[in-house]
mmCIF file of C-alpha atoms in Angstrom:
data_model
loop_
_atom_site.group_PDB
_atom_site.id
_atom_site.type_symbol
_atom_site.label_atom_id
_atom_site.label_comp_id
_atom_site.label_asym_id
_atom_site.label_seq_id
_atom_site.Cartn_x
_atom_site.Cartn_y
_atom_site.Cartn_z
ATOM 1 C CA MET A 702 99.197 112.837 142.335
ATOM 2 C CA PRO A 703 99.316 113.532 138.496
ATOM 3 C CA PRO A 704 98.599 116.549 136.781
ATOM 4 C CA ALA A 705 95.217 117.786 135.311
ATOM 5 C CA SER A 706 94.889 116.292 131.851
ATOM 6 C CA ALA A 707 95.279 119.075 128.910
ATOM 7 C CA ASP A 708 92.220 121.193 128.500
ATOM 8 C CA ILE A 709 91.526 120.067 124.657
ATOM 9 C CA PRO A 710 88.573 121.123 122.852
ATOM 10 C CA ILE A 711 86.029 118.720 121.117
ATOM 11 C CA ILE A 712 85.078 119.377 117.964
ATOM 12 C CA ASP A 713 81.815 117.653 116.175
ATOM 13 C CA LEU A 714 82.826 118.371 111.997
ATOM 14 C CA SER A 715 78.782 116.907 111.177
ATOM 15 C CA GLY A 716 77.836 120.200 112.899
ATOM 16 C CA PRO A 717 76.371 123.211 110.985
ATOM 17 C CA GLN A 718 79.200 124.397 109.116
ATOM 18 C CA ALA A 719 79.331 128.465 110.165
ATOM 19 C CA GLU A 720 79.777 127.239 113.882
ATOM 20 C CA VAL A 721 81.879 124.622 113.692
ATOM 21 C CA SER A 722 84.327 127.137 111.454
ATOM 22 C CA LYS A 723 84.166 130.066 114.576
ATOM 23 C CA GLN A 724 84.650 126.747 117.355
ATOM 24 C CA LEU A 725 87.879 125.552 115.077
ATOM 25 C CA VAL A 726 89.624 129.117 114.701
ATOM 26 C CA ASP A 727 88.759 129.950 118.584
ATOM 27 C CA ALA A 728 90.084 126.405 119.848
ATOM 28 C CA ALA A 729 93.814 127.524 117.400
ATOM 29 C CA ALA A 730 93.818 130.561 119.006
ATOM 30 C CA ASP A 731 93.132 129.357 122.594
ATOM 31 C CA HIS A 732 94.747 125.749 122.230
ATOM 32 C CA GLY A 733 96.483 125.004 119.016
ATOM 33 C CA PHE A 734 95.302 121.255 120.073
ATOM 34 C CA ILE A 735 91.814 120.307 118.543
ATOM 35 C CA TYR A 736 90.365 116.669 118.877
ATOM 36 C CA ILE A 737 87.975 116.181 116.120
ATOM 37 C CA GLN A 738 84.927 113.666 116.261
ATOM 38 C CA ASN A 739 82.387 112.391 114.291
ATOM 39 C CA LEU A 740 84.956 111.415 111.230
ATOM 40 C CA GLY A 741 83.483 108.221 109.873
ATOM 41 C CA HIS A 742 82.266 110.643 106.443
ATOM 42 C CA ASP A 743 86.039 111.484 106.919
ATOM 43 C CA ILE A 744 88.279 108.862 108.011
ATOM 44 C CA PRO A 745 86.293 105.395 108.866
ATOM 45 C CA ALA A 746 87.356 103.842 111.937
ATOM 46 C CA ALA A 747 88.338 100.495 109.508
ATOM 47 C CA SER A 748 90.441 103.206 107.922
ATOM 48 C CA ILE A 749 92.674 103.744 110.729
ATOM 49 C CA ASP A 750 92.570 100.628 112.062
ATOM 50 C CA ASP A 751 94.165 99.124 108.417
ATOM 51 C CA ALA A 752 96.473 102.078 108.633
ATOM 52 C CA PHE A 753 98.252 100.627 111.972
ATOM 53 C CA ALA A 754 98.273 96.998 110.954
ATOM 54 C CA LEU A 755 99.808 98.418 108.001
ATOM 55 C CA SER A 756 102.562 100.258 110.437
ATOM 56 C CA GLU A 757 103.103 96.591 112.507
ATOM 57 C CA LYS A 758 103.998 95.223 109.490
ATOM 58 C CA LEU A 759 106.307 98.667 108.542
ATOM 59 C CA PHE A 760 108.281 98.450 111.266
ATOM 60 C CA SER A 761 108.696 94.287 111.279
ATOM 61 C CA ALA A 762 110.515 94.659 108.287
ATOM 62 C CA PRO A 763 113.917 93.390 108.223
ATOM 63 C CA LEU A 764 116.574 96.558 109.561
ATOM 64 C CA ASP A 765 118.581 95.843 105.684
ATOM 65 C CA GLU A 766 115.216 96.666 103.976
ATOM 66 C CA LYS A 767 114.580 99.821 106.471
ATOM 67 C CA GLN A 768 118.271 100.502 106.055
ATOM 68 C CA ALA A 769 117.657 100.505 101.710
ATOM 69 C CA CYS A 770 115.383 103.287 102.804
ATOM 70 C CA SER A 771 117.257 105.863 105.095
ATOM 71 C CA ILE A 772 115.699 108.948 104.946
ATOM 72 C CA GLN A 773 117.234 111.737 102.547
ATOM 73 C CA THR A 774 117.399 115.297 102.484
ATOM 74 C CA ASN A 775 113.748 115.739 100.766
ATOM 75 C CA ASN A 776 112.541 114.018 104.295
ATOM 76 C CA ARG A 777 111.562 110.985 103.199
ATOM 77 C CA GLY A 778 112.219 107.174 104.175
ATOM 78 C CA TRP A 779 113.414 105.467 107.634
ATOM 79 C CA THR A 780 114.764 107.092 110.670
ATOM 80 C CA SER A 781 116.763 104.639 113.375
ATOM 81 C CA MET A 782 116.252 105.103 116.837
ATOM 82 C CA HIS A 783 118.391 108.661 118.596
ATOM 83 C CA ALA A 784 118.972 109.281 114.702
ATOM 84 C CA GLU A 785 116.470 112.180 115.130
ATOM 85 C CA THR A 786 116.910 115.119 117.668
ATOM 86 C CA LEU A 787 113.784 117.108 118.337
ATOM 87 C CA ASP A 788 114.981 119.499 120.939
ATOM 88 C CA PRO A 789 118.728 120.064 120.235
ATOM 89 C CA GLN A 790 119.181 122.588 123.017
ATOM 90 C CA ASN A 791 118.401 120.123 125.496
ATOM 91 C CA GLN A 792 118.443 116.353 124.334
ATOM 92 C CA LYS A 793 121.358 114.399 125.567
ATOM 93 C CA VAL A 794 120.011 111.878 123.200
ATOM 94 C CA GLY A 795 117.765 111.576 120.509
ATOM 95 C CA ASP A 796 114.680 110.648 120.065
ATOM 96 C CA PHE A 797 113.533 106.794 121.465
ATOM 97 C CA LYS A 798 111.837 105.998 118.548
ATOM 98 C CA GLU A 799 111.563 104.914 114.782
ATOM 99 C CA ALA A 800 109.473 106.156 112.006
ATOM 100 C CA PHE A 801 109.406 106.146 108.629
ATOM 101 C CA ASN A 802 107.941 109.212 106.048
ATOM 102 C CA PHE A 803 105.897 109.080 103.149
ATOM 103 C CA GLY A 804 105.777 111.899 100.588
ATOM 104 C CA GLU A 805 102.783 112.733 98.442
ATOM 105 C CA PHE A 806 101.728 109.441 96.313
ATOM 106 C CA ILE A 807 100.872 109.493 92.310
ATOM 107 C CA ASN A 808 98.308 107.369 90.597
ATOM 108 C CA ASN A 809 98.689 104.993 94.048
ATOM 109 C CA LYS A 810 102.693 105.056 94.018
ATOM 110 C CA ALA A 811 105.257 106.281 96.549
ATOM 111 C CA GLN A 812 107.548 108.294 94.934
ATOM 112 C CA GLN A 813 110.585 107.128 96.704
ATOM 113 C CA PRO A 814 111.924 103.347 97.717
ATOM 114 C CA ILE A 815 109.423 101.283 100.377
ATOM 115 C CA PRO A 816 110.421 98.196 101.879
ATOM 116 C CA PRO A 817 109.550 94.763 100.063
ATOM 117 C CA THR A 818 107.795 93.591 102.688
ATOM 118 C CA VAL A 819 105.150 96.328 102.413
ATOM 119 C CA ALA A 820 105.256 96.684 98.589
ATOM 120 C CA ALA A 821 101.951 95.123 97.929
ATOM 121 C CA ASP A 822 99.881 97.301 99.949
ATOM 122 C CA GLU A 823 101.394 100.362 98.101
ATOM 123 C CA ALA A 824 98.086 101.451 97.299
ATOM 124 C CA ARG A 825 96.644 101.167 101.015
ATOM 125 C CA PHE A 826 99.009 103.375 102.182
ATOM 126 C CA SER A 827 97.917 106.035 99.382
ATOM 127 C CA ALA A 828 94.312 105.351 99.747
ATOM 128 C CA PHE A 829 94.852 106.458 103.657
ATOM 129 C CA ALA A 830 97.170 109.446 102.675
ATOM 130 C CA ASP A 831 94.182 110.422 100.259
ATOM 131 C CA LEU A 832 91.675 110.311 103.306
ATOM 132 C CA CYS A 833 93.987 112.604 105.415
ATOM 133 C CA ARG A 834 94.455 114.849 102.771
ATOM 134 C CA ALA A 835 91.068 115.491 102.152
ATOM 135 C CA LEU A 836 90.219 116.068 105.922
ATOM 136 C CA CYS A 837 93.120 118.895 105.758
ATOM 137 C CA LEU A 838 91.543 120.620 103.098
ATOM 138 C CA LYS A 839 88.341 120.282 104.881
ATOM 139 C CA ILE A 840 90.013 121.556 108.076
ATOM 140 C CA LEU A 841 91.921 124.341 106.286
ATOM 141 C CA THR A 842 88.711 125.956 104.339
ATOM 142 C CA LEU A 843 86.821 125.865 107.665
ATOM 143 C CA LEU A 844 89.580 127.472 109.632
ATOM 144 C CA GLY A 845 89.906 130.046 106.488
ATOM 145 C CA GLN A 846 85.779 130.735 106.739
ATOM 146 C CA GLY A 847 86.427 131.258 110.361
ATOM 147 C CA LEU A 848 88.983 134.057 110.069
ATOM 148 C CA GLN A 849 86.813 135.760 107.001
ATOM 149 C CA VAL A 850 89.437 134.953 104.533
ATOM 150 C CA ASN A 851 87.656 132.697 102.022
ATOM 151 C CA ASP A 852 89.471 129.203 100.297
ATOM 152 C CA PHE A 853 92.878 131.652 101.383
ATOM 153 C CA LEU A 854 94.296 128.745 103.107
ATOM 154 C CA SER A 855 93.032 126.161 101.782
ATOM 155 C CA SER A 856 94.185 127.280 98.122
ATOM 156 C CA ALA A 857 97.867 127.309 99.370
ATOM 157 C CA HIS A 858 97.895 123.446 99.264
ATOM 158 C CA PHE A 859 97.807 120.147 97.369
ATOM 159 C CA LYS A 860 97.901 121.933 93.889
ATOM 160 C CA SER A 861 101.303 119.533 93.042
ATOM 161 C CA PRO A 862 102.039 116.503 94.822
ATOM 162 C CA ALA A 863 105.718 117.581 93.477
ATOM 163 C CA GLY A 864 105.762 120.759 95.237
ATOM 164 C CA SER A 865 104.974 120.597 98.902
ATOM 165 C CA GLY A 866 106.453 119.098 102.256
ATOM 166 C CA THR A 867 103.849 116.861 103.358
ATOM 167 C CA ILE A 868 104.288 114.053 105.114
ATOM 168 C CA LEU A 869 102.160 110.479 106.191
ATOM 169 C CA ARG A 870 104.872 109.425 108.986
ATOM 170 C CA PHE A 871 104.173 106.045 110.826
ATOM 171 C CA LEU A 872 106.202 106.108 114.248
ATOM 172 C CA ARG A 873 107.087 103.205 116.716
ATOM 173 C CA TYR A 874 108.485 103.817 120.179
ATOM 174 C CA PRO A 875 109.394 100.485 121.842
ATOM 175 C CA PRO A 876 109.115 99.493 125.106
ATOM 176 C CA PRO A 877 110.598 101.491 127.822
ATOM 177 C CA SER A 878 111.782 98.039 129.532
ATOM 178 C CA SER A 879 113.919 97.297 125.962
ATOM 179 C CA THR A 880 115.775 101.126 125.700
ATOM 180 C CA SER A 881 118.299 102.104 128.262
ATOM 181 C CA HIS A 882 117.204 105.593 129.355
ATOM 182 C CA THR A 883 117.488 107.846 132.087
ATOM 183 C CA VAL A 884 114.707 109.846 134.030
ATOM 184 C CA ASP A 885 115.656 113.080 131.782
ATOM 185 C CA ASP A 886 115.177 111.886 128.839
ATOM 186 C CA VAL A 887 111.999 111.648 126.634
ATOM 187 C CA ARG A 888 111.257 109.821 123.832
ATOM 188 C CA ALA A 889 110.679 112.897 121.343
ATOM 189 C CA GLY A 890 112.205 116.102 122.382
ATOM 190 C CA ALA A 891 109.762 119.118 123.246
ATOM 191 C CA HIS A 892 108.901 120.725 119.546
ATOM 192 C CA SER A 893 106.011 122.460 117.762
ATOM 193 C CA ASP A 894 105.167 121.067 114.354
ATOM 194 C CA TYR A 895 106.959 122.492 111.319
ATOM 195 C CA GLY A 896 103.913 122.404 108.570
ATOM 196 C CA SER A 897 100.128 124.098 109.011
ATOM 197 C CA ILE A 898 98.239 121.443 110.598
ATOM 198 C CA THR A 899 98.899 117.965 111.609
ATOM 199 C CA LEU A 900 96.651 115.078 111.734
ATOM 200 C CA LEU A 901 97.486 112.721 114.946
ATOM 201 C CA PHE A 902 96.237 109.104 115.063
ATOM 202 C CA ARG A 903 97.169 106.876 118.086
ATOM 203 C CA LEU A 904 96.093 103.689 120.003
ATOM 204 C CA ARG A 905 93.563 103.480 123.307
ATOM 205 C CA GLY A 906 95.646 103.139 125.829
ATOM 206 C CA GLN A 907 98.870 103.759 125.009
ATOM 207 C CA ALA A 908 100.542 106.994 126.760
ATOM 208 C CA GLY A 909 103.461 109.629 126.308
ATOM 209 C CA LEU A 910 102.305 113.199 124.500
ATOM 210 C CA GLU A 911 102.601 115.986 126.763
ATOM 211 C CA ILE A 912 101.537 119.722 126.013
ATOM 212 C CA LEU A 913 102.959 122.526 126.915
ATOM 213 C CA LYS A 914 100.308 124.886 128.709
ATOM 214 C CA LYS A 915 100.750 128.465 129.071
ATOM 215 C CA ASP A 916 101.936 128.915 132.822
ATOM 216 C CA GLY A 917 104.947 126.676 131.582
ATOM 217 C CA THR A 918 103.769 123.233 133.173
ATOM 218 C CA TRP A 919 103.766 120.336 130.834
ATOM 219 C CA ALA A 920 100.076 118.338 130.845
ATOM 220 C CA PRO A 921 99.129 114.736 129.202
ATOM 221 C CA VAL A 922 97.114 114.328 126.185
ATOM 222 C CA PRO A 923 94.538 111.407 127.121
ATOM 223 C CA VAL A 924 93.626 109.491 123.975
ATOM 224 C CA SER A 925 90.609 109.358 124.918
ATOM 225 C CA PRO A 926 89.048 112.549 126.307
ATOM 226 C CA PRO A 927 86.038 111.958 128.482
ATOM 227 C CA GLY A 928 82.960 111.594 126.666
ATOM 228 C CA THR A 929 84.590 109.928 123.287
ATOM 229 C CA GLU A 930 85.583 106.516 125.109
ATOM 230 C CA ASN A 931 82.379 104.461 123.195
ATOM 231 C CA ASP A 932 83.699 106.223 120.060
ATOM 232 C CA PRO A 933 84.252 103.899 117.189
ATOM 233 C CA SER A 934 88.271 105.096 117.505
ATOM 234 C CA PRO A 935 90.099 107.757 119.216
ATOM 235 C CA PRO A 936 89.301 111.348 117.765
ATOM 236 C CA ILE A 937 91.636 112.332 115.809
ATOM 237 C CA LEU A 938 93.976 115.111 117.648
ATOM 238 C CA ILE A 939 94.774 118.139 115.060
ATOM 239 C CA ASN A 940 97.476 120.732 116.121
ATOM 240 C CA ILE A 941 98.232 123.946 114.786
ATOM 241 C CA GLY A 942 101.983 124.040 112.913
ATOM 242 C CA ASP A 943 103.867 126.777 112.871
ATOM 243 C CA LEU A 944 103.076 127.955 109.687
ATOM 244 C CA LEU A 945 99.144 128.850 110.345
ATOM 245 C CA SER A 946 100.823 130.807 113.678
ATOM 246 C CA TYR A 947 102.990 132.828 111.033
ATOM 247 C CA TRP A 948 100.490 133.492 108.512
ATOM 248 C CA THR A 949 97.969 134.644 111.683
ATOM 249 C CA ASN A 950 100.623 136.759 113.333
ATOM 250 C CA GLY A 951 100.536 134.725 116.601
ATOM 251 C CA LEU A 952 96.728 134.967 116.913
ATOM 252 C CA PHE A 953 96.880 130.474 116.011
ATOM 253 C CA ARG A 954 99.211 128.503 118.550
ATOM 254 C CA SER A 955 101.790 126.152 117.234
ATOM 255 C CA THR A 956 101.507 124.889 120.983
ATOM 256 C CA VAL A 957 105.001 123.136 122.085
ATOM 257 C CA HIS A 958 105.135 119.488 122.355
ATOM 258 C CA ARG A 959 106.406 115.847 123.791
ATOM 259 C CA VAL A 960 106.136 112.186 124.301
ATOM 260 C CA VAL A 961 107.589 111.425 127.285
ATOM 261 C CA PHE A 962 108.226 107.939 129.609
ATOM 262 C CA PRO A 963 105.396 107.595 131.844
ATOM 263 C CA ALA A 964 106.395 105.071 133.362
ATOM 264 C CA ASN A 965 109.173 107.407 135.071
ATOM 265 C CA ARG A 966 107.507 109.945 136.017
ATOM 266 C CA ALA A 967 104.303 111.024 138.480
ATOM 267 C CA GLU A 968 102.473 112.291 135.387
ATOM 268 C CA GLY A 969 100.205 110.390 133.655
ATOM 269 C CA VAL A 970 96.878 109.142 132.469
ATOM 270 C CA GLU A 971 94.526 106.432 133.851
ATOM 271 C CA GLY A 972 94.218 103.932 131.616
ATOM 272 C CA GLU A 973 97.020 104.462 129.534
ATOM 273 C CA SER A 974 100.878 103.047 129.961
ATOM 274 C CA SER A 975 103.891 102.516 128.302
ATOM 275 C CA THR A 976 104.800 99.241 128.999
ATOM 276 C CA ASP A 977 103.646 98.230 125.165
ATOM 277 C CA PRO A 978 105.501 99.429 122.053
ATOM 278 C CA ARG A 979 103.753 102.666 121.089
ATOM 279 C CA TYR A 980 102.405 103.636 117.797
ATOM 280 C CA SER A 981 101.509 106.415 115.901
ATOM 281 C CA ILE A 982 100.573 107.831 112.638
ATOM 282 C CA ALA A 983 100.726 111.604 111.380
ATOM 283 C CA PHE A 984 99.950 114.050 108.598
ATOM 284 C CA PHE A 985 102.352 116.929 108.418
ATOM 285 C CA CYS A 986 100.372 118.987 106.046
ATOM 286 C CA HIS A 987 102.159 121.643 104.216
ATOM 287 C CA PRO A 988 101.427 123.904 102.307
ATOM 288 C CA MET A 989 103.184 124.558 98.389
ATOM 289 C CA ASN A 990 106.782 125.035 99.240
ATOM 290 C CA ASP A 991 107.262 128.602 97.066
ATOM 291 C CA VAL A 992 104.070 129.983 98.822
ATOM 292 C CA LEU A 993 104.627 133.345 100.986
ATOM 293 C CA LEU A 994 104.820 133.297 105.492
ATOM 294 C CA GLU A 995 102.692 136.473 105.481
ATOM 295 C CA PRO A 996 99.936 137.350 107.885
ATOM 296 C CA VAL A 997 96.473 136.450 106.068
ATOM 297 C CA PRO A 998 94.195 139.744 105.217
ATOM 298 C CA SER A 999 92.136 138.850 108.079
ATOM 299 C CA GLU A 1000 90.747 141.411 110.576
ATOM 300 C CA ARG A 1001 90.935 138.972 113.141
ATOM 301 C CA VAL A 1002 94.786 138.577 112.369
ATOM 302 C CA ARG A 1003 95.251 142.271 112.197
ATOM 303 C CA GLY A 1004 93.526 143.145 115.800
ATOM 304 C CA PHE A 1005 95.496 140.649 117.589
ATOM 305 C CA VAL A 1006 97.826 141.252 119.865
ATOM 306 C CA GLU A 1007 98.899 139.293 123.078
ATOM 307 C CA GLU A 1008 101.610 140.434 124.896
ATOM 308 C CA GLY A 1009 104.319 137.331 124.979
ATOM 309 C CA VAL A 1010 102.906 135.396 121.741
ATOM 310 C CA VAL A 1011 105.800 134.506 119.166
ATOM 311 C CA LYS A 1012 104.909 135.824 116.198
ATOM 312 C CA ASN A 1013 106.557 135.154 112.904
ATOM 313 C CA PRO A 1014 110.614 135.552 114.927
ATOM 314 C CA TYR A 1015 111.809 135.679 110.454
ATOM 315 C CA ALA A 1016 109.972 138.012 109.011
ATOM 316 C CA GLU A 1017 111.785 140.937 110.466
ATOM 317 C CA ARG A 1018 114.544 140.082 108.345
ATOM 318 C CA LYS A 1019 112.888 138.270 105.638
ATOM 319 C CA VAL A 1020 109.581 136.663 104.668
ATOM 320 C CA LEU A 1021 110.393 133.158 103.978
ATOM 321 C CA THR A 1022 108.824 130.315 101.834
ATOM 322 C CA ALA A 1023 107.407 127.514 103.319
ATOM 323 C CA GLY A 1024 109.991 125.465 101.578
ATOM 324 C CA GLU A 1025 112.935 127.616 103.416
ATOM 325 C CA HIS A 1026 111.289 127.388 106.375
ATOM 326 C CA LEU A 1027 110.869 123.476 106.420
ATOM 327 C CA LEU A 1028 114.300 123.441 105.037
ATOM 328 C CA MET A 1029 115.470 124.923 108.223
ATOM 329 C CA ARG A 1030 113.627 123.266 111.064
ATOM 330 C CA LEU A 1031 115.033 119.984 109.208
ATOM 331 C CA ARG A 1032 118.358 121.467 109.209
ATOM 332 C CA GLU A 1033 118.564 121.654 112.752
ATOM 333 C CA THR A 1034 116.530 117.928 113.438
ATOM 334 C CA TYR A 1035 118.807 116.133 111.714
ATOM 335 C CA GLY A 1036 122.511 117.635 111.448
ATOM 336 C CA THR A 1037 125.034 115.876 109.847
ATOM 337 C CA LEU A 1038 122.151 114.414 107.271
ATOM 338 C CA TYR A 1039 122.272 118.104 105.568
ATOM 339 C CA GLU A 1040 125.621 118.872 105.832
ATOM 340 C CA ASP A 1041 126.977 115.277 104.284
ATOM 341 C CA LYS A 1042 124.680 116.092 100.993
ATOM 342 C CA LYS A 1043 123.486 118.603 98.661
ATOM 343 C CA ASP A 1044 120.779 117.134 96.845
#
C-alpha cells in the first residue's frame, strides 16, 4: 500500500492579510512547503497554461539550437540530460531531466542567448516572470509581517535585475520508457532549494515529486490535493529555500525534496502517472547577491530552539552573502562547469 501523501497546508491568499501572514509563517515553520490557492488576480490560470505551452515549444527546439544556449556559470541557459546532479553524495547517474534557465529580463528582453524557435515569444516569457516576481514579493511581504520584521525580507529582493540570482526555470522529464534507468535512479536528486522561496507549477496527473518528512520517510506531493480538484489550475506549490531558513535561524524549514520514477516504486498518488513526459516550471526567488545571511530581528526567531534542526551551517565560520551561497551550491551541482570556466 502506498504511503499517505504529504500533509501540506493549503492557504487562500485572498483571506484577511493578517491571518494569511500568520498561516504562512506557521506553515513555513512546520512544513517548509505550502499550497497557495485563489491566485486568479496574481497569476491567472490562462497565464500558467501559456507558460506550459511555451515550455513544450522551447524543449521541442532542435538540439543544435539548445546546445548553442548551454548553461554558463551565471546559471542561465540549457542543461541536457544528466548534466545536473542534485544529490552528488548518493546519485550514481545525473538527473533524468533537461532544463532551461532564464535570468532576469530587462525591458522584456532576456539577457542571454535563447533558441531561435522561441525568439518571437521572448515577451511572453518575460510577462510570466513578472507575474512570478510580483507574487514572490507579496509572499515575502506577508512572511515579514508574520515575523514582525515589516519589509525586511521583501526589501532584500529585486532592487536591480543585474544583482540577483533569481531564475525562471522550465523543466522536462522524459517518459521512463525512453530512458535506461534502475530502480535506484531518480529523476531529480534529493536537495533543498538554494534561494529564498520557490514557486512550483505542475500539470495535473503528472507524478513524481516527494518530500522528506520529519520522521525521515518520503511522501508524495499531489499536484491537486483534496479540495482543489475543481480549481482553474492546480494550486501553486511554494517551498522555503535555504536562505529563508538561514535568515530565520532554522525556524523556517528548507525541506529536502526529489523527483522519482513512481512506476518503479510502491509510492504514488491515485490518478497520477509518469507514463508521459513530465513538465514543470519553477521560479527560484533570490535576494540581491550582496545581502548577508544573518538572522532577522524577530522575537519569534530569537526564541526558536528545536533539537536537531539544522541552522545556518556556515555562520560559525563566516556570514555568507546570498551570492556566495548560490555559487557554492552551483559548484556542487555542476562540478566541472565551474572548474573549466572562470567567468
